[in-house]
XYZ file of C-alpha atoms in Angstrom:
580
model
C 112.503 53.533 95.981
C 115.925 55.114 95.651
C 117.657 55.956 92.394
C 121.271 57.062 92.178
C 122.462 58.557 88.907
C 126.098 59.566 88.464
C 126.398 60.892 84.949
C 129.450 60.470 82.735
C 130.206 63.191 80.263
C 128.941 61.357 77.188
C 126.221 58.714 77.591
C 122.804 59.627 78.916
C 121.540 56.062 78.594
C 123.370 54.986 81.765
C 121.043 57.186 83.859
C 118.321 55.184 85.629
C 114.808 56.191 84.766
C 111.468 56.036 86.498
C 109.048 53.915 84.479
C 105.606 55.492 84.855
C 103.867 52.363 83.511
C 105.571 50.172 86.082
C 104.549 52.585 88.833
C 100.927 52.473 87.697
C 100.968 48.662 87.671
C 102.169 48.438 91.253
C 99.918 51.136 92.696
C 97.861 53.798 91.016
C 98.735 57.196 92.589
C 95.685 58.854 94.113
C 94.301 61.848 92.345
C 94.170 63.698 95.648
C 97.401 63.794 97.697
C 97.126 61.892 100.949
C 98.793 62.902 104.177
C 101.167 60.162 105.383
C 100.260 58.398 108.607
C 103.767 58.875 109.943
C 104.740 62.392 110.913
C 108.353 63.258 110.046
C 109.924 59.775 110.521
C 113.295 60.820 109.080
C 113.711 63.616 111.619
C 112.802 61.223 114.438
C 115.478 58.883 113.150
C 118.013 61.700 112.898
C 117.433 62.776 116.495
C 117.828 59.143 117.605
C 121.151 58.549 115.842
C 123.376 59.644 118.709
C 121.547 57.495 121.259
C 121.648 54.492 118.954
C 125.415 54.775 118.508
C 126.067 54.683 122.260
C 123.360 52.319 123.469
C 120.923 55.006 124.602
C 121.141 57.863 127.059
C 121.056 55.558 130.071
C 124.337 53.869 129.180
C 126.488 56.714 130.436
C 128.744 56.638 127.348
C 127.107 59.390 125.353
C 129.642 61.894 124.007
C 127.538 64.271 121.951
C 127.732 67.888 123.063
C 124.353 68.887 124.457
C 123.037 71.483 126.857
C 119.780 71.811 128.753
C 117.466 74.669 127.883
C 116.483 76.614 131.017
C 112.756 76.641 131.535
C 112.164 73.782 129.099
C 110.686 71.501 131.793
C 107.369 73.192 132.311
C 103.777 72.217 132.962
C 102.340 70.161 130.126
C 105.714 69.297 128.536
C 107.190 65.828 128.331
C 110.067 65.093 130.734
C 113.470 64.861 129.112
C 113.865 61.237 130.206
C 110.658 60.375 128.400
C 111.822 62.110 125.244
C 115.193 60.347 125.305
C 113.484 57.019 125.877
C 111.183 57.708 122.962
C 114.189 58.328 120.716
C 115.965 55.082 121.588
C 116.670 53.027 118.444
C 114.689 49.954 117.641
C 115.036 47.023 115.283
C 114.510 47.444 111.608
C 115.629 51.084 111.336
C 119.097 52.352 110.390
C 119.398 54.894 113.216
C 116.118 54.774 115.122
C 112.592 53.417 115.181
C 109.922 54.437 112.739
C 106.830 56.215 113.964
C 104.193 53.891 115.486
C 101.858 52.351 112.978
C 98.243 53.470 112.949
C 96.260 51.840 115.736
C 99.223 51.205 118.054
C 99.786 52.865 121.379
C 101.795 56.120 121.322
C 105.337 56.217 122.657
C 105.391 57.129 126.381
C 106.461 60.693 127.038
C 105.724 61.976 123.530
C 102.213 63.403 123.046
C 100.749 62.409 119.685
C 100.131 65.106 117.123
C 96.542 65.580 115.961
C 95.848 64.053 112.543
C 95.724 66.412 109.622
C 92.679 66.388 107.359
C 93.209 65.211 103.791
C 93.213 67.729 100.976
C 90.050 68.350 99.076
C 89.985 67.649 95.395
C 90.560 70.599 93.128
C 91.629 71.128 89.586
C 95.263 72.097 89.113
C 95.897 75.659 88.097
C 98.353 78.513 88.509
C 98.741 80.028 91.960
C 100.350 83.346 91.345
C 98.856 84.946 94.438
C 96.874 82.260 96.243
C 97.529 78.731 97.473
C 97.379 75.904 94.975
C 94.783 73.128 95.306
C 97.352 70.814 96.886
C 98.701 73.287 99.436
C 96.197 72.551 102.194
C 97.324 68.961 102.705
C 100.949 70.011 102.987
C 100.573 72.373 105.936
C 102.930 71.440 108.737
C 101.363 70.413 112.049
C 100.448 73.479 114.027
C 100.690 75.782 111.022
C 97.456 77.646 110.362
C 96.368 79.821 107.515
C 98.896 82.566 106.810
C 98.031 85.808 105.054
C 100.169 86.195 101.945
C 100.609 88.941 99.385
C 101.640 87.336 96.111
C 104.103 88.741 93.568
C 101.370 89.796 91.154
C 99.426 91.683 93.823
C 102.611 93.314 95.084
C 103.632 94.485 91.607
C 100.131 95.751 90.927
C 100.118 97.724 94.168
C 103.522 99.279 93.482
C 102.562 100.315 89.944
C 99.214 101.665 91.142
C 100.985 103.736 93.805
C 103.339 105.178 91.208
C 100.351 106.032 89.040
C 98.680 107.813 91.962
C 101.841 109.847 92.573
C 101.941 110.759 88.886
C 98.294 111.778 89.060
C 98.993 114.002 92.049
C 101.716 115.699 90.020
C 99.498 116.008 86.931
C 96.689 117.733 88.827
C 99.039 120.470 90.017
C 101.170 120.840 86.883
C 100.629 124.083 84.962
C 101.093 123.854 81.150
C 103.744 126.226 79.880
C 106.203 126.494 77.002
C 108.817 128.380 79.013
C 112.079 126.487 79.319
C 112.536 127.076 83.037
C 108.979 125.929 83.746
C 109.494 122.764 81.713
C 112.648 121.965 83.678
C 110.892 122.696 86.970
C 107.895 120.524 86.047
C 110.184 117.595 85.215
C 112.066 118.137 88.475
C 108.818 117.983 90.438
C 107.741 114.701 88.792
C 111.111 112.968 89.239
C 111.326 114.205 92.823
C 107.909 112.808 93.740
C 108.641 109.455 92.073
C 112.049 109.284 93.761
C 110.455 109.889 97.176
C 107.831 107.224 96.478
C 110.541 104.838 95.262
C 112.510 105.214 98.497
C 109.373 104.250 100.431
C 108.896 101.161 98.238
C 112.534 100.114 98.747
C 112.132 100.368 102.519
C 108.837 98.452 102.435
C 110.395 95.601 100.453
C 113.018 95.142 103.162
C 110.685 95.686 106.144
C 110.315 91.877 106.590
C 106.532 92.018 106.709
C 105.450 88.337 107.010
C 102.569 88.636 104.543
C 104.959 89.959 101.899
C 107.890 87.676 102.772
C 105.741 84.530 102.704
C 103.917 85.494 99.520
C 106.629 87.041 97.364
C 109.739 85.381 98.782
C 112.805 86.948 100.353
C 115.103 86.323 97.392
C 112.652 87.884 94.931
C 112.188 90.861 97.259
C 115.957 91.288 97.388
C 116.169 91.277 93.593
C 113.353 93.816 93.358
C 115.139 95.921 95.952
C 118.365 95.902 93.942
C 116.613 96.683 90.662
C 114.407 99.341 92.244
C 117.408 100.972 93.880
C 118.866 101.711 90.465
C 115.651 103.420 89.353
C 115.483 105.444 92.571
C 119.053 106.673 92.214
C 118.408 107.571 88.583
C 115.313 109.539 89.598
C 117.216 111.324 92.384
C 120.021 112.354 90.053
C 117.546 113.316 87.320
C 115.614 115.438 89.835
C 118.791 117.253 90.888
C 119.859 117.862 87.278
C 116.450 119.162 86.183
C 116.193 121.416 89.242
C 119.669 122.799 88.498
C 118.792 123.474 84.845
C 115.467 125.047 85.766
C 117.045 127.421 88.291
C 119.836 128.341 85.863
C 117.331 129.031 83.061
C 115.177 131.128 85.383
C 117.969 133.180 86.972
C 120.334 133.303 84.005
C 123.348 132.618 86.257
C 126.393 130.475 85.627
C 127.342 127.087 87.044
C 128.869 128.088 90.386
C 126.359 130.881 91.030
C 123.499 128.429 90.388
C 124.950 125.870 92.808
C 125.467 128.540 95.443
C 121.962 129.899 94.951
C 120.323 126.482 95.238
C 122.273 125.442 98.348
C 121.175 128.678 99.967
C 117.744 127.113 100.447
C 117.739 124.934 103.575
C 115.378 122.325 102.132
C 117.560 121.902 99.040
C 120.703 121.556 101.148
C 118.912 118.850 103.155
C 117.895 117.057 99.973
C 121.472 117.270 98.668
C 122.798 115.594 101.817
C 120.180 112.853 101.536
C 121.015 112.276 97.885
C 124.725 111.954 98.675
C 123.938 109.299 101.289
C 121.748 107.331 98.886
C 124.431 107.484 96.195
C 126.996 106.165 98.687
C 124.675 103.255 99.505
C 124.191 102.543 95.809
C 127.912 102.607 95.043
C 128.798 100.202 97.864
C 125.991 97.878 96.748
C 127.397 97.549 93.226
C 128.546 93.980 92.699
C 132.149 94.859 91.904
C 132.461 97.037 95.022
C 130.543 94.801 97.397
C 132.826 91.839 96.694
C 135.737 93.830 98.100
C 133.959 95.081 101.211
C 133.505 93.185 104.472
C 129.870 92.405 105.129
C 129.873 94.522 108.294
C 131.154 97.564 106.383
C 128.572 97.154 103.645
C 125.794 96.768 106.195
C 126.889 99.858 108.145
C 126.863 101.965 104.981
C 123.513 100.480 103.955
C 121.952 101.668 107.208
C 122.523 105.223 105.962
C 119.485 104.635 103.747
C 117.264 105.446 106.717
C 118.972 108.782 107.280
C 118.883 109.602 103.565
C 115.152 108.792 103.442
C 114.482 111.014 106.466
C 116.341 113.952 104.911
C 114.477 113.478 101.637
C 111.156 113.434 103.494
C 111.987 116.723 105.228
C 112.729 118.227 101.793
C 109.492 116.940 100.255
C 107.269 118.382 102.984
C 108.186 121.937 101.935
C 108.110 121.258 98.191
C 105.299 122.822 96.168
C 103.776 119.489 95.080
C 103.297 118.195 98.635
C 102.979 121.405 100.626
C 100.460 122.896 98.219
C 97.534 121.140 99.933
C 96.804 119.994 103.476
C 95.434 116.733 102.063
C 98.630 115.900 100.152
C 100.732 116.736 103.217
C 98.611 114.383 105.327
C 98.693 111.578 102.762
C 102.451 111.880 102.218
C 103.111 111.930 105.961
C 100.842 108.914 106.560
C 102.652 106.903 103.871
C 106.000 107.574 105.509
C 104.640 106.950 109.005
C 103.140 103.601 107.956
C 106.406 102.354 106.476
C 108.322 103.592 109.535
C 105.987 101.685 111.869
C 106.394 98.479 109.832
C 110.185 98.828 109.926
C 110.325 99.421 113.673
C 107.868 96.651 114.429
C 109.151 93.825 112.222
C 112.871 94.636 112.251
C 113.096 95.776 115.871
C 110.298 94.760 118.214
C 109.344 91.356 116.783
C 112.906 89.891 116.945
C 113.290 90.996 120.566
C 109.871 89.600 121.467
C 110.694 86.257 119.815
C 114.006 86.069 121.663
C 112.357 86.636 125.030
C 109.442 84.295 124.355
C 111.241 81.282 122.891
C 114.668 81.400 124.617
C 116.471 79.622 121.774
C 119.790 77.931 122.522
C 122.190 75.670 120.635
C 121.893 72.119 121.947
C 124.143 70.279 119.519
C 126.476 70.681 116.550
C 126.827 67.585 114.358
C 129.283 67.007 111.538
C 127.470 65.934 108.364
C 130.430 65.843 105.995
C 133.451 67.817 104.809
C 132.882 71.460 105.751
C 129.211 70.748 106.570
C 127.580 70.753 110.009
C 124.046 70.665 111.347
C 123.097 72.916 114.256
C 120.198 71.883 116.470
C 118.503 74.779 118.247
C 115.920 74.186 120.953
C 113.544 76.589 122.618
C 110.197 77.033 124.306
C 106.988 76.955 122.295
C 108.767 76.876 118.941
C 105.568 75.764 117.192
C 104.246 79.297 117.743
C 106.773 80.508 115.145
C 104.679 78.673 112.529
C 107.726 77.746 110.469
C 106.949 75.766 107.332
C 109.257 73.336 105.506
C 111.184 75.284 102.874
C 111.450 78.494 104.904
C 114.486 80.070 106.555
C 115.394 82.225 109.538
C 118.008 84.906 110.009
C 120.180 83.520 112.804
C 122.310 85.519 115.182
C 124.431 83.253 117.403
C 125.506 85.177 120.489
C 129.083 83.941 120.558
C 132.318 85.852 120.142
C 133.292 86.862 116.582
C 129.894 85.926 115.135
C 127.225 87.621 117.258
C 127.108 90.813 115.186
C 126.041 89.110 111.933
C 122.588 87.705 111.129
C 123.005 84.705 108.812
C 120.155 83.402 106.612
C 119.933 79.605 106.903
C 117.050 77.396 105.763
C 115.517 74.755 107.984
C 116.881 71.393 106.872
C 114.184 69.437 108.715
C 110.632 70.094 109.857
C 110.119 71.467 113.355
C 109.695 68.749 115.981
C 109.850 68.678 119.781
C 110.644 72.415 119.852
C 113.819 71.763 117.836
C 114.914 73.716 114.784
C 117.704 72.331 112.610
C 119.873 74.115 110.068
C 122.608 72.551 107.966
C 125.473 74.860 107.030
C 128.377 74.542 104.619
C 131.519 76.526 105.342
C 131.731 79.163 102.607
C 133.249 82.119 104.433
C 134.573 83.328 107.758
C 131.192 83.429 109.476
C 129.975 80.040 108.273
C 133.299 78.427 109.242
C 132.792 79.656 112.800
C 129.443 77.867 112.992
C 131.187 74.539 113.615
C 132.761 76.026 116.764
C 129.445 76.946 118.367
C 129.165 75.749 121.955
C 126.065 74.063 123.375
C 124.104 76.544 125.438
C 124.887 79.472 123.130
C 121.899 81.810 122.981
C 120.348 82.341 119.561
C 118.325 85.223 118.160
C 116.266 83.971 115.223
C 114.143 86.280 113.086
C 111.549 84.737 110.841
C 110.404 82.529 109.327
C 110.879 83.953 105.839
C 110.612 82.622 102.319
C 107.899 81.484 99.919
C 109.429 78.154 98.840
C 106.662 76.237 100.605
C 103.807 73.874 99.805
C 101.638 76.971 99.431
C 102.914 77.260 95.835
C 101.954 73.736 94.845
C 99.426 73.410 92.014
C 100.016 69.856 90.654
C 99.802 66.376 92.080
C 103.358 65.567 90.978
C 106.318 67.568 92.266
C 109.948 67.728 91.158
C 112.493 69.036 93.673
C 115.723 70.255 92.065
C 118.601 71.096 94.407
C 122.137 72.288 93.823
C 124.874 72.001 96.462
C 123.824 73.079 99.920
C 120.555 74.290 98.410
C 119.357 70.795 99.327
C 118.534 71.985 102.867
C 115.039 73.482 102.282
C 114.196 70.831 99.701
C 115.127 68.039 102.098
C 112.399 69.293 104.461
C 109.916 69.465 101.586
C 110.971 66.000 100.370
C 109.826 64.564 103.688
C 106.638 66.551 104.207
C 104.981 67.197 100.826
C 101.948 64.900 100.595
C 101.898 62.423 97.746
C 101.691 58.800 96.792
C 104.379 56.564 95.263
C 105.963 58.284 92.272
C 104.455 61.697 93.016
C 107.600 63.261 94.515
C 110.987 63.216 92.751
C 114.235 64.808 93.943
C 117.165 65.635 91.640
C 120.315 66.544 93.557
C 123.134 68.248 91.604
C 126.666 68.081 93.036
C 130.241 67.920 91.750
C 130.966 64.548 93.338
C 129.605 62.084 95.884
C 131.597 63.646 98.730
C 129.593 66.855 98.358
C 126.219 65.175 98.844
C 124.732 66.563 102.056
C 122.279 64.552 104.218
C 122.584 61.626 101.817
C 121.491 58.947 104.307
C 118.413 60.910 105.291
C 117.402 61.488 101.674
C 117.672 57.786 100.881
C 115.670 56.849 103.982
C 112.916 59.297 102.994
C 112.915 57.941 99.431
C 112.587 54.361 100.689
C 109.867 55.236 103.174
C 107.799 57.280 100.725
C 108.693 55.305 97.585
C 109.801 58.560 96.019
C 112.311 59.152 93.230
C 115.846 60.213 94.144
C 118.543 60.923 91.543
C 122.077 62.219 92.124
C 123.382 64.315 89.248
C 127.134 64.178 89.752
C 129.864 65.750 87.680
C 131.758 69.004 87.152
C 129.729 71.980 86.010
C 131.940 72.564 82.968
C 131.704 69.015 81.627
C 130.675 68.214 78.054
C 127.529 66.458 79.256
C 125.086 68.680 81.135
C 122.763 66.703 83.467
C 120.488 69.767 83.654
C 119.945 69.897 79.901
C 116.277 69.640 78.798
C 116.868 66.207 77.224
C 118.441 64.878 80.423
C 115.620 66.211 82.566
C 112.976 64.662 80.302
C 114.843 61.340 80.381
C 114.758 61.259 84.173
C 111.227 62.666 84.516
C 109.348 61.858 81.289
C 106.202 63.797 82.291
C 108.139 66.760 83.660
C 105.768 69.262 82.018
C 103.028 68.097 84.390
C 105.084 68.758 87.538
C 105.454 71.606 89.937
C 109.196 72.303 90.251
C 110.817 73.568 93.440
C 114.331 74.824 92.738
C 117.038 75.930 95.159
C 120.738 76.336 94.512
C 123.516 78.771 93.616
C 122.354 81.646 91.401
C 124.180 80.488 88.271
C 122.940 76.921 88.609
C 119.390 78.128 89.321
C 119.334 80.391 86.260
C 120.594 77.548 84.059
C 118.024 75.151 85.500
C 115.137 77.594 85.000
C 116.060 78.008 81.334
C 116.338 74.226 80.881
C 113.025 73.569 82.632
C 111.310 76.123 80.438
C 112.693 74.455 77.295
C 111.597 71.086 78.699
C 107.998 72.317 78.720
C 107.466 73.358 82.353
C 105.292 76.510 82.508
C 106.978 79.449 84.184
C 104.253 79.716 86.838
C 105.070 76.179 88.006
C 108.766 76.879 88.590
C 109.202 77.993 92.195
C 112.815 79.032 92.731
C 114.870 80.457 95.555
C 118.546 81.357 95.485
C 120.292 80.492 98.741
C 122.821 83.308 98.366
C 121.374 86.816 98.072
């Protein structure tokens, strides 16, 4: 069932509502979510749209831009003619046939997917670090169990590490009332914590799958930004305390103290590293970053690695680390472990994926004003284990865009070795996406993100999208298990022209008998469709829902506050900002 709600600025009563009593009279939703018999029918329809418009691939009038993927025809794969024949439109569907009903023969040329087992019954509960009771039934075909480190476990580990560093300092600290010793003791503590903080910042951005899938890339980015401020403060505090301690000990003036300190090679190295880290911090400030090209900001940000290396060289000769062979070994192993993770996941894994899957652009389709979908095909794409709601960092090897990795969410589940992203032109790089040529090679790193069915804890789910943030939620809207009335999508946009993938959303809503509401209107209007009263009017039992939220940062922050006031527990609000 499809609901469209375009809100005026004054009257909430014009918004259509879902009547829970009427839904229960027609069909009682199962207590345990059931996996639909049809596997991704909306994506099958989408891939058939071009053939349906031209009478099929055999008509000779097809005008869509497509390119063959070298090596795609291999042993055990379906021939391309069989796939095209399978996608030919049939009667009763707007742009292609639905999936075969249970018990019918499979379509020639398309091997059937194995059925997924239904979820086991479990009591709803928070899933801060582990999968919710409804997550098992939502796993995409071919996606196995993935190791995840949740936000709570990650925070606990970081705090525990900081406590261990403080304990290492406390064991070696000598009590004294002398001023120079007090300054030196404070310098040692801030220096150790600053070195540990740099390691944590690098680990957060190492793109380790267990951390990315459990914590979420946007949350990791926010932690990285917040942690960077603490690290810079500790670095500057360390330098100031060391300066004061040396001056108090030697009794020299300002310039003589600076000259005396820089005479030590390790301190000169640390000074150079601190300058580099400060430069990275300054260029990352919001006011400065807005004025810098992305390439310039990224080049300066890479200096973090050099600054961390210089700081490590300084720490190895410091009294707190060098005082014991055990502390030297532990400190070196911590740095070596983080370095290996960085090299492996940011260097080797992307190259290995590129060689193994040979991704290429096969088609660019216009979805609306300033919005296009890019279809990327490769070899053995299922091995990437991408889940609905996740994203990749895409590097399209075409002139003027190859040097930038762009984070785009999958706007449809993976099928037939095809990945689809839907992009809205918001800058120079995204505007060039529409000019991609079929056959362009693609380097995709990922998948990343924790906005997946893994977070689900309740039978009923509310998906709340803003603008182009609909892309990951569209994939979840199709794939999250549930009966009639269990899944509801609220789509916030300024006007109807800005609705992306509208036909697909309505087809999914009709097929699944799910709720679909369009919340249209300017963001500064008198009436706010994201107000708690408006949300409760559309979804009366909203407090009993899991909420998946994706949109611009300002919209997402407003929606989180409104959902909290509407009674949704914080642990059931799973948000991801699409710009970070």
